[in-house]
Amino acid sequence: MAQVLNIANADFERGFADLLAMTRGGGDDVSGAVGEIIRDVRADGLAAVSRLTRQFDEFDLNAETLAFTEADIDAAMDAVDPEIIKALEVAAARIRAYHEKQRPDDLSYTDEAGVRLGWRWNAVDAAGLYAPGGRAAYPSSVLMNAIPAKVAGVTRLAIVTPTPGGEVNPAVLAAARIAGVTEIYRIGGAQAIAALAFGADAIAPVDVIVGPGNAYVAEAKRQVFGHVGIDSVAGPSEILVVADGLNNPDWIAADLLSQAEHDPSSQSILITDDAAFADKVAKSAAAQIAASPRRDVTHAAWSRNSAIVIVGDLIGEAPPLVDRVAPEHLELAVADPDALLGRIRHAGAIFLGRHTPEAIGDYVAGPDHVLPTAGGARFASGLSVLDFMKRTSIVGCSADSLAAIGPYAARLADAEGLPAHAHSIRVRLKD
């Protein structure tokens, strides 16, 4: 069972601090192995990718089998249940509509000194998307990563997805087709990230790499960052639910376990002001775990990493605790969620009211489900159109406006010991 912490107890602060400091998702340091894989791919290109794919995925990769063909994608579309296709289409439309509202505007103006200023936004030329394969294949993540790139205006989007033993989840290919992506490669792991970052024969390099993956994929993204952009280095999934005692305990237990079932390293936290309700949620969670096909994973996450926190006042005491956690997902399952919403600053995504389970955000609500984890919401945002765009500033001086502001710039250059900077301004002012 999840541990129970009561804010009224003298040892609460120590227990809550330990909860925040908990190491989840740790394991062997893979940085050395990943570095070697990246070096191999940079040196040998597709030959190294093929060798590593044979080693890790038991699939013989060559130039002919590297990419999925249009016929392969057509067959995948035919193999997927039409109801799943319809659900993917509904999700894609909602994700696209939401992200289209994120497109930023260019700006151009002239200030009081007569200097033309502004900025313009442009999409990157190419983006790479990592789509996990095997049992961890999530077609929804294909939509959530590909559609913002498309909305941003990225002209080339390449997907890499491992095919252990040559097998692929056809729904992943179907999601790619629905998102408008046709460049899909049968590779995974750190070697796939290296191929996207540096190129590997037929695979041209990209500018940004996004998408979830295992520890090797996460470390590879970390190591190629700087040569390319990345979305984030994501950790295990997490959810925090703030709930009063008027909720159905079965609903709240289900919401908590929806993230616990991802991985043994996931974390679920309930904050409530009703101890009796907390007990009902704990009992319901135990019953739901026992009935779950993923009971081993869910039980591990619920018993090792999770907590029920009892407070005296939700409005006054819950928001500071939420901000300290800065959770990936936050549910405000109370009668007036806006009363809490205005007091909370740090969360990846917030779900309002009793009828908004986090899982609706994973699939069809519209906002992206790629979110900062492990407290990252203190300084980072979820994936958006802006992750595939860059802003270029614009400056234009006339002779008069340079005369107005140039002397100040030249003096600052003098102060910094950069005479050529100063001269490039003063030579114009003399003329």
PDB file of N, CA, C and O in Angstrom, residues 157-224:
ATOM      1  N   LEU A 157       9.636  15.155 -41.511  1.00  0.00           N
ATOM      2  CA  LEU A 157       9.524  14.499 -40.207  1.00  0.00           C
ATOM      3  C   LEU A 157       9.801  13.016 -40.394  1.00  0.00           C
ATOM      4  O   LEU A 157       9.141  12.347 -41.201  1.00  0.00           O
ATOM      5  N   ALA A 158      10.802  12.517 -39.671  1.00  0.00           N
ATOM      6  CA  ALA A 158      11.198  11.115 -39.765  1.00  0.00           C
ATOM      7  C   ALA A 158      10.911  10.411 -38.449  1.00  0.00           C
ATOM      8  O   ALA A 158      11.255  10.917 -37.374  1.00  0.00           O
ATOM      9  N   ILE A 159      10.270   9.252 -38.528  1.00  0.00           N
ATOM     10  CA  ILE A 159       9.975   8.444 -37.352  1.00  0.00           C
ATOM     11  C   ILE A 159      10.905   7.242 -37.327  1.00  0.00           C
ATOM     12  O   ILE A 159      11.141   6.609 -38.355  1.00  0.00           O
ATOM     13  N   VAL A 160      11.443   6.951 -36.144  1.00  0.00           N
ATOM     14  CA  VAL A 160      12.188   5.710 -35.941  1.00  0.00           C
ATOM     15  C   VAL A 160      11.431   4.892 -34.906  1.00  0.00           C
ATOM     16  O   VAL A 160      10.978   5.405 -33.897  1.00  0.00           O
ATOM     17  N   THR A 161      11.287   3.604 -35.184  1.00  0.00           N
ATOM     18  CA  THR A 161      10.583   2.721 -34.248  1.00  0.00           C
ATOM     19  C   THR A 161      11.190   1.334 -34.313  1.00  0.00           C
ATOM     20  O   THR A 161      11.385   0.783 -35.403  1.00  0.00           O
ATOM     21  N   PRO A 162      11.566   0.755 -33.181  1.00  0.00           N
ATOM     22  CA  PRO A 162      12.176  -0.577 -33.201  1.00  0.00           C
ATOM     23  C   PRO A 162      11.152  -1.641 -33.581  1.00  0.00           C
ATOM     24  O   PRO A 162       9.959  -1.526 -33.264  1.00  0.00           O
ATOM     25  N   THR A 163      11.628  -2.666 -34.249  1.00  0.00           N
ATOM     26  CA  THR A 163      10.760  -3.787 -34.636  1.00  0.00           C
ATOM     27  C   THR A 163      11.399  -5.086 -34.149  1.00  0.00           C
ATOM     28  O   THR A 163      12.004  -5.817 -34.936  1.00  0.00           O
ATOM     29  N   PRO A 164      11.291  -5.399 -32.873  1.00  0.00           N
ATOM     30  CA  PRO A 164      11.920  -6.614 -32.336  1.00  0.00           C
ATOM     31  C   PRO A 164      11.436  -7.852 -33.086  1.00  0.00           C
ATOM     32  O   PRO A 164      10.237  -8.076 -33.233  1.00  0.00           O
ATOM     33  N   GLY A 165      12.401  -8.628 -33.572  1.00  0.00           N
ATOM     34  CA  GLY A 165      12.036  -9.813 -34.345  1.00  0.00           C
ATOM     35  C   GLY A 165      11.331  -9.490 -35.638  1.00  0.00           C
ATOM     36  O   GLY A 165      10.704 -10.358 -36.249  1.00  0.00           O
ATOM     37  N   GLY A 166      11.397  -8.231 -36.076  1.00  0.00           N
ATOM     38  CA  GLY A 166      10.744  -7.823 -37.306  1.00  0.00           C
ATOM     39  C   GLY A 166       9.290  -7.429 -37.131  1.00  0.00           C
ATOM     40  O   GLY A 166       8.623  -7.078 -38.112  1.00  0.00           O
ATOM     41  N   GLU A 167       8.781  -7.486 -35.895  1.00  0.00           N
ATOM     42  CA  GLU A 167       7.366  -7.186 -35.663  1.00  0.00           C
ATOM     43  C   GLU A 167       7.156  -5.721 -35.334  1.00  0.00           C
ATOM     44  O   GLU A 167       7.981  -5.084 -34.692  1.00  0.00           O
ATOM     45  N   VAL A 168       6.007  -5.192 -35.775  1.00  0.00           N
ATOM     46  CA  VAL A 168       5.651  -3.807 -35.501  1.00  0.00           C
ATOM     47  C   VAL A 168       4.181  -3.750 -35.131  1.00  0.00           C
ATOM     48  O   VAL A 168       3.377  -4.553 -35.618  1.00  0.00           O
ATOM     49  N   ASN A 169       3.847  -2.844 -34.250  1.00  0.00           N
ATOM     50  CA  ASN A 169       2.443  -2.608 -33.927  1.00  0.00           C
ATOM     51  C   ASN A 169       1.832  -1.816 -35.080  1.00  0.00           C
ATOM     52  O   ASN A 169       2.224  -0.670 -35.323  1.00  0.00           O
ATOM     53  N   PRO A 170       0.886  -2.396 -35.831  1.00  0.00           N
ATOM     54  CA  PRO A 170       0.355  -1.679 -36.994  1.00  0.00           C
ATOM     55  C   PRO A 170      -0.299  -0.357 -36.631  1.00  0.00           C
ATOM     56  O   PRO A 170      -0.366   0.550 -37.465  1.00  0.00           O
ATOM     57  N   ALA A 171      -0.781  -0.209 -35.396  1.00  0.00           N
ATOM     58  CA  ALA A 171      -1.416   1.046 -34.996  1.00  0.00           C
ATOM     59  C   ALA A 171      -0.416   2.191 -34.982  1.00  0.00           C
ATOM     60  O   ALA A 171      -0.799   3.358 -35.174  1.00  0.00           O
ATOM     61  N   VAL A 172       0.864   1.897 -34.740  1.00  0.00           N
ATOM     62  CA  VAL A 172       1.888   2.930 -34.792  1.00  0.00           C
ATOM     63  C   VAL A 172       2.018   3.471 -36.213  1.00  0.00           C
ATOM     64  O   VAL A 172       2.090   4.685 -36.440  1.00  0.00           O
ATOM     65  N   LEU A 173       2.038   2.570 -37.196  1.00  0.00           N
ATOM     66  CA  LEU A 173       2.117   3.005 -38.592  1.00  0.00           C
ATOM     67  C   LEU A 173       0.843   3.734 -39.004  1.00  0.00           C
ATOM     68  O   LEU A 173       0.892   4.718 -39.757  1.00  0.00           O
ATOM     69  N   ALA A 174      -0.299   3.261 -38.510  1.00  0.00           N
ATOM     70  CA  ALA A 174      -1.560   3.927 -38.823  1.00  0.00           C
ATOM     71  C   ALA A 174      -1.573   5.342 -38.265  1.00  0.00           C
ATOM     72  O   ALA A 174      -2.008   6.291 -38.934  1.00  0.00           O
ATOM     73  N   ALA A 175      -1.084   5.499 -37.034  1.00  0.00           N
ATOM     74  CA  ALA A 175      -1.028   6.832 -36.431  1.00  0.00           C
ATOM     75  C   ALA A 175      -0.107   7.746 -37.234  1.00  0.00           C
ATOM     76  O   ALA A 175      -0.398   8.936 -37.415  1.00  0.00           O
ATOM     77  N   ALA A 176       1.010   7.197 -37.713  1.00  0.00           N
ATOM     78  CA  ALA A 176       1.924   7.992 -38.522  1.00  0.00           C
ATOM     79  C   ALA A 176       1.242   8.453 -39.808  1.00  0.00           C
ATOM     80  O   ALA A 176       1.376   9.627 -40.207  1.00  0.00           O
ATOM     81  N   ARG A 177       0.507   7.572 -40.455  1.00  0.00           N
ATOM     82  CA  ARG A 177      -0.207   7.945 -41.674  1.00  0.00           C
ATOM     83  C   ARG A 177      -1.234   9.039 -41.384  1.00  0.00           C
ATOM     84  O   ARG A 177      -1.343  10.026 -42.121  1.00  0.00           O
ATOM     85  N   ILE A 178      -1.976   8.886 -40.314  1.00  0.00           N
ATOM     86  CA  ILE A 178      -2.999   9.872 -39.956  1.00  0.00           C
ATOM     87  C   ILE A 178      -2.371  11.216 -39.622  1.00  0.00           C
ATOM     88  O   ILE A 178      -2.933  12.274 -39.918  1.00  0.00           O
ATOM     89  N   ALA A 179      -1.184  11.186 -39.031  1.00  0.00           N
ATOM     90  CA  ALA A 179      -0.472  12.427 -38.710  1.00  0.00           C
ATOM     91  C   ALA A 179       0.217  13.038 -39.915  1.00  0.00           C
ATOM     92  O   ALA A 179       0.718  14.163 -39.837  1.00  0.00           O
ATOM     93  N   GLY A 180       0.261  12.299 -41.017  1.00  0.00           N
ATOM     94  CA  GLY A 180       0.867  12.821 -42.230  1.00  0.00           C
ATOM     95  C   GLY A 180       2.339  12.532 -42.380  1.00  0.00           C
ATOM     96  O   GLY A 180       3.043  13.217 -43.128  1.00  0.00           O
ATOM     97  N   VAL A 181       2.831  11.491 -41.709  1.00  0.00           N
ATOM     98  CA  VAL A 181       4.250  11.131 -41.780  1.00  0.00           C
ATOM     99  C   VAL A 181       4.405   9.818 -42.542  1.00  0.00           C
ATOM    100  O   VAL A 181       3.741   8.828 -42.227  1.00  0.00           O
ATOM    101  N   THR A 182       5.289   9.813 -43.518  1.00  0.00           N
ATOM    102  CA  THR A 182       5.519   8.595 -44.309  1.00  0.00           C
ATOM    103  C   THR A 182       6.963   8.121 -44.268  1.00  0.00           C
ATOM    104  O   THR A 182       7.265   7.029 -44.763  1.00  0.00           O
ATOM    105  N   GLU A 183       7.872   8.901 -43.684  1.00  0.00           N
ATOM    106  CA  GLU A 183       9.281   8.497 -43.572  1.00  0.00           C
ATOM    107  C   GLU A 183       9.472   7.808 -42.223  1.00  0.00           C
ATOM    108  O   GLU A 183       9.608   8.443 -41.184  1.00  0.00           O
ATOM    109  N   ILE A 184       9.443   6.467 -42.250  1.00  0.00           N
ATOM    110  CA  ILE A 184       9.449   5.680 -41.020  1.00  0.00           C
ATOM    111  C   ILE A 184      10.502   4.585 -41.137  1.00  0.00           C
ATOM    112  O   ILE A 184      10.476   3.793 -42.088  1.00  0.00           O
ATOM    113  N   TYR A 185      11.410   4.532 -40.159  1.00  0.00           N
ATOM    114  CA  TYR A 185      12.513   3.579 -40.203  1.00  0.00           C
ATOM    115  C   TYR A 185      12.371   2.512 -39.116  1.00  0.00           C
ATOM    116  O   TYR A 185      11.915   2.795 -38.011  1.00  0.00           O
ATOM    117  N   ARG A 186      12.834   1.302 -39.440  1.00  0.00           N
ATOM    118  CA  ARG A 186      12.721   0.144 -38.543  1.00  0.00           C
ATOM    119  C   ARG A 186      13.902   0.063 -37.577  1.00  0.00           C
ATOM    120  O   ARG A 186      14.563  -0.970 -37.471  1.00  0.00           O
ATOM    121  N   ILE A 187      14.195   1.122 -36.885  1.00  0.00           N
ATOM    122  CA  ILE A 187      15.327   1.102 -35.959  1.00  0.00           C
ATOM    123  C   ILE A 187      14.925   1.725 -34.635  1.00  0.00           C
ATOM    124  O   ILE A 187      14.015   2.559 -34.575  1.00  0.00           O
ATOM    125  N   GLY A 188      15.596   1.306 -33.578  1.00  0.00           N
ATOM    126  CA  GLY A 188      15.301   1.838 -32.256  1.00  0.00           C
ATOM    127  C   GLY A 188      16.569   1.955 -31.431  1.00  0.00           C
ATOM    128  O   GLY A 188      17.681   1.737 -31.918  1.00  0.00           O
ATOM    129  N   GLY A 189      16.404   2.266 -30.157  1.00  0.00           N
ATOM    130  CA  GLY A 189      17.523   2.350 -29.244  1.00  0.00           C
ATOM    131  C   GLY A 189      18.390   3.575 -29.475  1.00  0.00           C
ATOM    132  O   GLY A 189      18.075   4.468 -30.271  1.00  0.00           O
ATOM    133  N   ALA A 190      19.526   3.595 -28.786  1.00  0.00           N
ATOM    134  CA  ALA A 190      20.453   4.711 -28.906  1.00  0.00           C
ATOM    135  C   ALA A 190      20.965   4.866 -30.333  1.00  0.00           C
ATOM    136  O   ALA A 190      21.252   5.982 -30.783  1.00  0.00           O
ATOM    137  N   GLN A 191      21.054   3.740 -31.065  1.00  0.00           N
ATOM    138  CA  GLN A 191      21.535   3.823 -32.443  1.00  0.00           C
ATOM    139  C   GLN A 191      20.583   4.611 -33.331  1.00  0.00           C
ATOM    140  O   GLN A 191      20.999   5.293 -34.274  1.00  0.00           O
ATOM    141  N   ALA A 192      19.290   4.540 -33.031  1.00  0.00           N
ATOM    142  CA  ALA A 192      18.318   5.298 -33.814  1.00  0.00           C
ATOM    143  C   ALA A 192      18.466   6.799 -33.543  1.00  0.00           C
ATOM    144  O   ALA A 192      18.375   7.629 -34.464  1.00  0.00           O
ATOM    145  N   ILE A 193      18.686   7.161 -32.282  1.00  0.00           N
ATOM    146  CA  ILE A 193      18.886   8.570 -31.947  1.00  0.00           C
ATOM    147  C   ILE A 193      20.151   9.089 -32.630  1.00  0.00           C
ATOM    148  O   ILE A 193      20.169  10.204 -33.170  1.00  0.00           O
ATOM    149  N   ALA A 194      21.208   8.294 -32.617  1.00  0.00           N
ATOM    150  CA  ALA A 194      22.451   8.707 -33.272  1.00  0.00           C
ATOM    151  C   ALA A 194      22.253   8.881 -34.768  1.00  0.00           C
ATOM    152  O   ALA A 194      22.771   9.833 -35.369  1.00  0.00           O
ATOM    153  N   ALA A 195      21.492   7.978 -35.380  1.00  0.00           N
ATOM    154  CA  ALA A 195      21.238   8.078 -36.820  1.00  0.00           C
ATOM    155  C   ALA A 195      20.455   9.339 -37.150  1.00  0.00           C
ATOM    156  O   ALA A 195      20.720  10.010 -38.157  1.00  0.00           O
ATOM    157  N   LEU A 196      19.480   9.679 -36.312  1.00  0.00           N
ATOM    158  CA  LEU A 196      18.719  10.903 -36.546  1.00  0.00           C
ATOM    159  C   LEU A 196      19.593  12.141 -36.364  1.00  0.00           C
ATOM    160  O   LEU A 196      19.483  13.115 -37.110  1.00  0.00           O
ATOM    161  N   ALA A 197      20.452  12.116 -35.374  1.00  0.00           N
ATOM    162  CA  ALA A 197      21.257  13.294 -35.065  1.00  0.00           C
ATOM    163  C   ALA A 197      22.361  13.533 -36.085  1.00  0.00           C
ATOM    164  O   ALA A 197      22.615  14.680 -36.487  1.00  0.00           O
ATOM    165  N   PHE A 198      23.033  12.453 -36.505  1.00  0.00           N
ATOM    166  CA  PHE A 198      24.220  12.604 -37.341  1.00  0.00           C
ATOM    167  C   PHE A 198      24.058  12.062 -38.752  1.00  0.00           C
ATOM    168  O   PHE A 198      24.929  12.250 -39.589  1.00  0.00           O
ATOM    169  N   GLY A 199      22.939  11.377 -39.005  1.00  0.00           N
ATOM    170  CA  GLY A 199      22.742  10.766 -40.304  1.00  0.00           C
ATOM    171  C   GLY A 199      23.370   9.387 -40.373  1.00  0.00           C
ATOM    172  O   GLY A 199      24.333   9.090 -39.657  1.00  0.00           O
ATOM    173  N   ALA A 200      22.804   8.548 -41.220  1.00  0.00           N
ATOM    174  CA  ALA A 200      23.340   7.200 -41.429  1.00  0.00           C
ATOM    175  C   ALA A 200      22.928   6.745 -42.814  1.00  0.00           C
ATOM    176  O   ALA A 200      21.831   6.215 -43.007  1.00  0.00           O
ATOM    177  N   ASP A 201      23.776   7.026 -43.786  1.00  0.00           N
ATOM    178  CA  ASP A 201      23.502   6.659 -45.172  1.00  0.00           C
ATOM    179  C   ASP A 201      22.166   7.251 -45.627  1.00  0.00           C
ATOM    180  O   ASP A 201      22.030   8.450 -45.760  1.00  0.00           O
ATOM    181  N   ALA A 202      21.148   6.408 -45.839  1.00  0.00           N
ATOM    182  CA  ALA A 202      19.870   6.899 -46.367  1.00  0.00           C
ATOM    183  C   ALA A 202      19.123   7.789 -45.384  1.00  0.00           C
ATOM    184  O   ALA A 202      18.225   8.542 -45.783  1.00  0.00           O
ATOM    185  N   ILE A 203      19.460   7.710 -44.112  1.00  0.00           N
ATOM    186  CA  ILE A 203      18.789   8.532 -43.110  1.00  0.00           C
ATOM    187  C   ILE A 203      19.517   9.874 -43.004  1.00  0.00           C
ATOM    188  O   ILE A 203      20.654   9.939 -42.532  1.00  0.00           O
ATOM    189  N   ALA A 204      18.862  10.919 -43.456  1.00  0.00           N
ATOM    190  CA  ALA A 204      19.460  12.247 -43.369  1.00  0.00           C
ATOM    191  C   ALA A 204      19.294  12.791 -41.947  1.00  0.00           C
ATOM    192  O   ALA A 204      18.310  12.495 -41.276  1.00  0.00           O
ATOM    193  N   PRO A 205      20.250  13.576 -41.471  1.00  0.00           N
ATOM    194  CA  PRO A 205      20.150  14.107 -40.105  1.00  0.00           C
ATOM    195  C   PRO A 205      18.995  15.091 -39.962  1.00  0.00           C
ATOM    196  O   PRO A 205      18.551  15.705 -40.937  1.00  0.00           O
ATOM    197  N   VAL A 206      18.529  15.229 -38.729  1.00  0.00           N
ATOM    198  CA  VAL A 206      17.433  16.148 -38.418  1.00  0.00           C
ATOM    199  C   VAL A 206      17.948  17.269 -37.522  1.00  0.00           C
ATOM    200  O   VAL A 206      19.118  17.277 -37.127  1.00  0.00           O
ATOM    201  N   ASP A 207      17.070  18.194 -37.205  1.00  0.00           N
ATOM    202  CA  ASP A 207      17.447  19.333 -36.361  1.00  0.00           C
ATOM    203  C   ASP A 207      16.953  19.197 -34.927  1.00  0.00           C
ATOM    204  O   ASP A 207      17.551  19.751 -34.006  1.00  0.00           O
ATOM    205  N   VAL A 208      15.838  18.504 -34.731  1.00  0.00           N
ATOM    206  CA  VAL A 208      15.226  18.326 -33.420  1.00  0.00           C
ATOM    207  C   VAL A 208      14.797  16.876 -33.288  1.00  0.00           C
ATOM    208  O   VAL A 208      14.281  16.289 -34.254  1.00  0.00           O
ATOM    209  N   ILE A 209      14.995  16.282 -32.109  1.00  0.00           N
ATOM    210  CA  ILE A 209      14.562  14.912 -31.839  1.00  0.00           C
ATOM    211  C   ILE A 209      13.631  14.928 -30.638  1.00  0.00           C
ATOM    212  O   ILE A 209      13.964  15.490 -29.588  1.00  0.00           O
ATOM    213  N   VAL A 210      12.455  14.313 -30.786  1.00  0.00           N
ATOM    214  CA  VAL A 210      11.482  14.252 -29.704  1.00  0.00           C
ATOM    215  C   VAL A 210      10.975  12.821 -29.569  1.00  0.00           C
ATOM    216  O   VAL A 210      11.186  11.985 -30.435  1.00  0.00           O
ATOM    217  N   GLY A 211      10.289  12.569 -28.462  1.00  0.00           N
ATOM    218  CA  GLY A 211       9.662  11.269 -28.269  1.00  0.00           C
ATOM    219  C   GLY A 211      10.241  10.495 -27.102  1.00  0.00           C
ATOM    220  O   GLY A 211      11.406  10.666 -26.732  1.00  0.00           O
ATOM    221  N   PRO A 212       9.410   9.638 -26.500  1.00  0.00           N
ATOM    222  CA  PRO A 212       9.812   8.875 -25.315  1.00  0.00           C
ATOM    223  C   PRO A 212      10.630   7.642 -25.673  1.00  0.00           C
ATOM    224  O   PRO A 212      10.619   7.188 -26.816  1.00  0.00           O
ATOM    225  N   GLY A 213      11.317   7.099 -24.679  1.00  0.00           N
ATOM    226  CA  GLY A 213      12.077   5.875 -24.899  1.00  0.00           C
ATOM    227  C   GLY A 213      12.640   5.361 -23.589  1.00  0.00           C
ATOM    228  O   GLY A 213      12.419   5.947 -22.522  1.00  0.00           O
ATOM    229  N   ASN A 214      13.393   4.269 -23.668  1.00  0.00           N
ATOM    230  CA  ASN A 214      13.969   3.680 -22.458  1.00  0.00           C
ATOM    231  C   ASN A 214      15.204   4.464 -22.013  1.00  0.00           C
ATOM    232  O   ASN A 214      15.511   5.539 -22.527  1.00  0.00           O
ATOM    233  N   ALA A 215      15.911   3.915 -21.047  1.00  0.00           N
ATOM    234  CA  ALA A 215      17.064   4.623 -20.482  1.00  0.00           C
ATOM    235  C   ALA A 215      18.137   4.902 -21.532  1.00  0.00           C
ATOM    236  O   ALA A 215      18.800   5.944 -21.500  1.00  0.00           O
ATOM    237  N   TYR A 216      18.327   3.973 -22.479  1.00  0.00           N
ATOM    238  CA  TYR A 216      19.326   4.165 -23.523  1.00  0.00           C
ATOM    239  C   TYR A 216      18.925   5.293 -24.466  1.00  0.00           C
ATOM    240  O   TYR A 216      19.761   6.104 -24.883  1.00  0.00           O
ATOM    241  N   VAL A 217      17.645   5.342 -24.803  1.00  0.00           N
ATOM    242  CA  VAL A 217      17.148   6.408 -25.669  1.00  0.00           C
ATOM    243  C   VAL A 217      17.269   7.754 -24.971  1.00  0.00           C
ATOM    244  O   VAL A 217      17.727   8.743 -25.559  1.00  0.00           O
ATOM    245  N   ALA A 218      16.867   7.809 -23.701  1.00  0.00           N
ATOM    246  CA  ALA A 218      16.950   9.058 -22.948  1.00  0.00           C
ATOM    247  C   ALA A 218      18.388   9.547 -22.845  1.00  0.00           C
ATOM    248  O   ALA A 218      18.672  10.741 -23.025  1.00  0.00           O
ATOM    249  N   GLU A 219      19.317   8.644 -22.574  1.00  0.00           N
ATOM    250  CA  GLU A 219      20.715   9.032 -22.455  1.00  0.00           C
ATOM    251  C   GLU A 219      21.281   9.467 -23.804  1.00  0.00           C
ATOM    252  O   GLU A 219      22.077  10.410 -23.878  1.00  0.00           O
ATOM    253  N   ALA A 220      20.860   8.792 -24.878  1.00  0.00           N
ATOM    254  CA  ALA A 220      21.321   9.188 -26.212  1.00  0.00           C
ATOM    255  C   ALA A 220      20.835  10.590 -26.552  1.00  0.00           C
ATOM    256  O   ALA A 220      21.588  11.407 -27.108  1.00  0.00           O
ATOM    257  N   LYS A 221      19.589  10.904 -26.212  1.00  0.00           N
ATOM    258  CA  LYS A 221      19.087  12.259 -26.446  1.00  0.00           C
ATOM    259  C   LYS A 221      19.903  13.270 -25.646  1.00  0.00           C
ATOM    260  O   LYS A 221      20.227  14.354 -26.146  1.00  0.00           O
ATOM    261  N   ARG A 222      20.230  12.896 -24.417  1.00  0.00           N
ATOM    262  CA  ARG A 222      21.038  13.801 -23.596  1.00  0.00           C
ATOM    263  C   ARG A 222      22.399  14.065 -24.253  1.00  0.00           C
ATOM    264  O   ARG A 222      22.889  15.191 -24.260  1.00  0.00           O
ATOM    265  N   GLN A 223      23.007  13.015 -24.814  1.00  0.00           N
ATOM    266  CA  GLN A 223      24.352  13.157 -25.358  1.00  0.00           C
ATOM    267  C   GLN A 223      24.384  13.879 -26.705  1.00  0.00           C
ATOM    268  O   GLN A 223      25.395  14.511 -27.041  1.00  0.00           O
ATOM    269  N   VAL A 224      23.308  13.804 -27.484  1.00  0.00           N
ATOM    270  CA  VAL A 224      23.310  14.493 -28.787  1.00  0.00           C
ATOM    271  C   VAL A 224      22.779  15.916 -28.675  1.00  0.00           C
ATOM    272  O   VAL A 224      22.854  16.684 -29.642  1.00  0.00           O
TER     273      VAL A 224
END
